[in-house]
Protein backbone atom coordinates (compact mmCIF):
# COMPACT_ATOMS: atom_id res chain seq x y z
CA MET A 1 -83.07 8.68 -254.67
CA SER A 2 -83.51 5.53 -256.74
CA HIS A 3 -82.51 5.27 -260.39
CA PRO A 4 -84.09 3.10 -263.08
CA THR A 5 -82.08 0.02 -264.05
CA GLU A 6 -80.85 0.00 -267.62
CA ARG A 7 -81.80 -3.26 -269.28
CA ILE A 8 -78.90 -5.55 -270.22
CA HIS A 9 -79.15 -7.62 -273.41
CA GLU A 10 -77.35 -10.80 -274.47
CA HIS A 11 -75.54 -11.01 -277.81
CA SER A 12 -72.97 -13.12 -279.62
CA ALA A 13 -70.45 -12.27 -282.32
CA GLY A 14 -69.19 -15.12 -284.48
CA SER A 15 -66.25 -15.23 -286.87
CA GLY A 16 -65.48 -18.61 -288.38
CA SER A 17 -64.79 -21.11 -285.61
CA HIS A 18 -64.82 -18.53 -282.81
CA THR A 19 -67.78 -17.01 -280.99
CA THR A 20 -67.65 -14.20 -278.45
CA PHE A 21 -70.68 -13.91 -276.18
CA TYR A 22 -71.27 -10.47 -274.72
CA LEU A 23 -73.66 -8.38 -272.66
CA ALA A 24 -74.61 -4.86 -273.68
CA ALA A 25 -76.63 -1.96 -272.36
CA GLY A 26 -77.33 1.60 -273.41
CA PRO A 27 -78.12 3.25 -276.74
CA GLN A 28 -76.60 1.71 -279.87
CA ASP A 29 -75.10 5.04 -280.90
CA GLY A 30 -73.74 6.00 -277.47
CA PRO A 31 -69.99 6.38 -276.79
CA LEU A 32 -68.62 2.84 -276.57
CA ILE A 33 -67.04 1.36 -273.44
CA ILE A 34 -65.87 -2.26 -273.47
CA PHE A 35 -65.28 -3.91 -270.09
CA VAL A 36 -62.80 -6.82 -270.15
CA HIS A 37 -62.96 -9.25 -267.21
CA GLY A 38 -60.18 -11.28 -265.65
CA TRP A 39 -59.91 -14.71 -264.02
CA PRO A 40 -62.11 -16.34 -262.84
CA GLU A 41 -64.91 -14.02 -263.89
CA LEU A 42 -67.41 -13.45 -266.68
CA SER A 43 -69.16 -10.64 -268.50
CA HIS A 44 -71.75 -10.86 -265.70
CA SER A 45 -69.14 -9.42 -263.32
CA TRP A 46 -69.64 -6.04 -265.01
CA ARG A 47 -73.45 -6.00 -264.78
CA HIS A 48 -73.59 -3.02 -262.43
CA GLN A 49 -71.21 -0.99 -264.60
CA LEU A 50 -73.17 -1.92 -267.73
CA SER A 51 -76.42 -0.77 -266.18
CA THR A 52 -74.93 2.46 -264.80
CA PHE A 53 -73.05 3.53 -267.92
CA GLY A 54 -75.91 2.46 -270.16
CA ARG A 55 -78.24 4.66 -268.14
CA LEU A 56 -75.79 7.55 -268.61
CA GLY A 57 -76.03 7.22 -272.39
CA PHE A 58 -72.98 5.08 -273.13
CA ARG A 59 -73.03 1.89 -275.16
CA ALA A 60 -71.59 -0.42 -272.50
CA VAL A 61 -70.37 -3.86 -273.56
CA ALA A 62 -68.79 -6.74 -271.61
CA PRO A 63 -67.68 -9.94 -273.37
CA ASP A 64 -67.02 -13.40 -272.03
CA MET A 65 -63.36 -13.78 -272.94
CA ARG A 66 -62.25 -16.86 -274.87
CA GLY A 67 -62.35 -19.91 -272.62
CA TYR A 68 -65.00 -18.39 -270.34
CA GLY A 69 -68.77 -18.65 -270.11
CA ARG A 70 -70.53 -18.87 -273.45
CA SER A 71 -67.58 -17.87 -275.61
CA THR A 72 -65.56 -20.51 -277.45
CA VAL A 73 -63.39 -22.72 -275.23
CA TYR A 74 -60.04 -23.99 -276.50
CA THR A 75 -57.92 -26.86 -275.19
CA ARG A 76 -54.45 -25.75 -276.32
CA HIS A 77 -52.42 -23.33 -274.21
CA GLU A 78 -51.26 -21.42 -277.28
CA ASP A 79 -54.86 -20.51 -278.11
CA TYR A 80 -54.88 -18.18 -275.10
CA GLY A 81 -51.92 -16.02 -276.08
CA GLN A 82 -52.49 -12.27 -275.90
CA GLU A 83 -52.24 -11.91 -279.67
CA ARG A 84 -55.32 -14.09 -280.11
CA VAL A 85 -57.21 -12.60 -277.18
CA VAL A 86 -56.57 -9.10 -278.53
CA GLY A 87 -57.70 -10.32 -281.94
CA ASP A 88 -61.03 -11.40 -280.42
CA MET A 89 -61.55 -7.93 -278.98
CA LEU A 90 -60.73 -6.17 -282.25
CA ALA A 91 -63.11 -8.52 -284.07
CA LEU A 92 -65.80 -7.65 -281.52
CA LEU A 93 -65.13 -3.95 -282.07
CA ASP A 94 -65.56 -4.47 -285.81
CA ARG A 95 -68.76 -6.43 -285.22
CA LEU A 96 -70.09 -3.52 -283.19
CA GLY A 97 -69.42 -1.27 -286.18
CA ARG A 98 -67.01 0.99 -284.33
CA GLU A 99 -63.51 2.24 -285.03
CA ARG A 100 -62.53 2.71 -281.40
CA ALA A 101 -63.69 2.31 -277.80
CA VAL A 102 -62.80 3.12 -274.24
CA TRP A 103 -61.31 -0.13 -272.92
CA VAL A 104 -61.53 -1.04 -269.22
CA GLY A 105 -59.71 -4.12 -267.94
CA HIS A 106 -59.59 -5.95 -264.62
CA ASP A 107 -57.11 -8.62 -263.50
CA TRP A 108 -56.13 -10.68 -266.58
CA GLY A 109 -58.31 -8.38 -268.65
CA SER A 110 -55.87 -5.56 -267.92
CA PRO A 111 -52.93 -6.93 -269.96
CA THR A 112 -55.37 -7.29 -272.85
CA VAL A 113 -56.50 -3.66 -272.80
CA TRP A 114 -52.90 -2.49 -272.30
CA ALA A 115 -51.90 -4.56 -275.34
CA ILE A 116 -54.66 -2.97 -277.40
CA ALA A 117 -53.48 0.48 -276.35
CA SER A 118 -49.85 -0.39 -277.15
CA HIS A 119 -50.29 -2.15 -280.47
CA HIS A 120 -53.57 -0.72 -281.77
CA PRO A 121 -53.78 2.86 -280.46
CA ASP A 122 -56.02 3.76 -283.38
CA ARG A 123 -58.71 1.49 -281.86
CA CYS A 124 -58.60 3.24 -278.47
CA GLN A 125 -60.62 6.23 -277.36
CA GLY A 126 -59.19 5.65 -273.90
CA VAL A 127 -57.94 2.88 -271.63
CA ALA A 128 -58.26 2.11 -267.91
CA SER A 129 -57.08 -0.75 -265.72
CA LEU A 130 -58.13 -2.06 -262.33
CA CYS A 131 -55.40 -3.70 -260.20
CA VAL A 132 -52.79 -4.45 -262.93
CA PRO A 133 -50.35 -1.66 -263.94
CA TYR A 134 -49.09 -1.14 -267.48
CA GLY A 135 -46.27 -3.48 -268.49
CA THR A 136 -46.81 -6.07 -265.74
CA LEU A 137 -47.20 -9.04 -268.07
CA GLU A 138 -44.27 -7.97 -270.24
CA ALA A 139 -42.00 -7.50 -267.21
CA GLY A 140 -42.40 -11.15 -266.31
CA PHE A 141 -42.70 -13.18 -263.13
CA ASP A 142 -39.33 -12.17 -261.68
CA ALA A 143 -40.37 -8.52 -261.75
CA LEU A 144 -43.48 -9.37 -259.72
CA VAL A 145 -41.36 -11.13 -257.12
CA GLU A 146 -39.04 -8.12 -256.85
CA ARG A 147 -42.03 -6.04 -255.73
CA VAL A 148 -43.18 -8.43 -252.99
CA ASP A 149 -43.52 -6.72 -249.61
CA ARG A 150 -40.96 -8.64 -247.56
CA ARG A 151 -42.37 -7.22 -244.33
CA VAL A 152 -45.40 -9.42 -244.94
CA TYR A 153 -43.69 -12.20 -246.90
CA PRO A 154 -40.21 -12.96 -245.47
CA GLU A 155 -38.14 -14.44 -248.27
CA ALA A 156 -37.02 -17.48 -246.27
CA GLU A 157 -40.63 -18.52 -245.70
CA PHE A 158 -42.30 -17.14 -248.83
CA PRO A 159 -39.69 -17.11 -251.64
CA VAL A 160 -42.10 -15.72 -254.25
CA GLY A 161 -44.53 -14.03 -251.87
CA GLN A 162 -48.20 -14.01 -252.77
CA TRP A 163 -47.41 -15.31 -256.26
CA ASP A 164 -46.75 -18.90 -255.16
CA TYR A 165 -50.02 -20.02 -256.73
CA GLN A 166 -48.86 -18.87 -260.16
CA LEU A 167 -45.80 -21.09 -259.94
CA PHE A 168 -48.04 -23.98 -258.92
CA TYR A 169 -50.16 -23.48 -262.04
CA GLU A 170 -47.04 -23.34 -264.21
CA GLU A 171 -45.20 -26.27 -262.65
CA SER A 172 -48.20 -28.54 -261.97
CA PHE A 173 -50.82 -27.54 -264.53
CA ALA A 174 -52.45 -30.98 -264.74
CA ALA A 175 -52.72 -31.27 -260.96
CA ALA A 176 -54.14 -27.75 -260.66
CA SER A 177 -56.71 -28.43 -263.39
CA ALA A 178 -57.74 -31.72 -261.78
CA ALA A 179 -58.18 -30.04 -258.39
CA PHE A 180 -60.35 -27.31 -259.92
CA GLU A 181 -62.53 -29.76 -261.83
CA ALA A 182 -62.95 -32.14 -258.88
CA HIS A 183 -64.79 -29.60 -256.70
CA PRO A 184 -66.09 -26.75 -258.87
CA PHE A 185 -68.63 -25.53 -256.32
CA ASN A 186 -66.05 -25.30 -253.54
CA LEU A 187 -63.61 -23.61 -255.90
CA VAL A 188 -66.07 -20.89 -256.89
CA LYS A 189 -67.13 -20.41 -253.27
CA ALA A 190 -63.49 -19.96 -252.22
CA LEU A 191 -62.65 -17.58 -255.04
CA PHE A 192 -65.65 -15.33 -254.52
CA ARG A 193 -65.69 -15.18 -250.74
CA LYS A 194 -66.12 -11.82 -249.05
CA GLY A 195 -63.03 -9.89 -248.09
CA ASN A 196 -61.84 -9.87 -244.49
CA PRO A 197 -60.34 -6.60 -243.16
CA GLY A 198 -58.59 -8.68 -240.49
CA GLY A 199 -56.36 -10.15 -243.17
CA ARG A 200 -54.75 -6.83 -244.01
CA GLY A 201 -50.99 -7.01 -243.56
CA LYS A 202 -51.02 -10.80 -243.25
CA PRO A 203 -49.81 -13.40 -245.79
CA ALA A 204 -52.43 -14.38 -248.35
CA ALA A 205 -53.47 -17.99 -248.84
CA THR A 206 -52.02 -17.79 -252.36
CA ALA A 207 -48.53 -17.62 -250.83
CA SER A 208 -48.62 -21.24 -249.60
CA ILE A 209 -50.03 -23.32 -252.45
CA ARG A 210 -47.17 -25.58 -253.54
């Protein structure tokens, strides 16, 4: 049985020097769900969820986070701290005329929704996360390494397991940025390739970046 596709609309919410672009579907007065993407994605990543939940009567919203897509891009590292990212989301919530929402995060969007739940529980109707447990960001990099499966990533060969790429970004930010900008098409193609079941139980490419 086929279902009609709920139309998705484009919007933007501006506050001073910052603009948050977002997609939305569903009735204006429906229960609000805000989907928060991670890296390297966009609001568009949630299009199927927006259409489905909008069709079910929810007001489904997905922003481009700061630095992504059509939202404001900043050049200073400190402009991407969680305090400011969370501030963007609360400003969006205000712009939508709502007191609270169900927040759903994926990847780097997950620490943002967890932070909203922790520090602004009055703005949460509920919270859900895909792939990043509560407290991961706060626990720090060493805690991630402690949880590496050493059956797949022997410490002698892969000291920080699958997280080697994160150290590369931290230690060689300029080089990483230059590599990304030199071949954007190849980068996107590599990041959004289809999964391969044959890779299960084998070291990920992210373990051998440096």
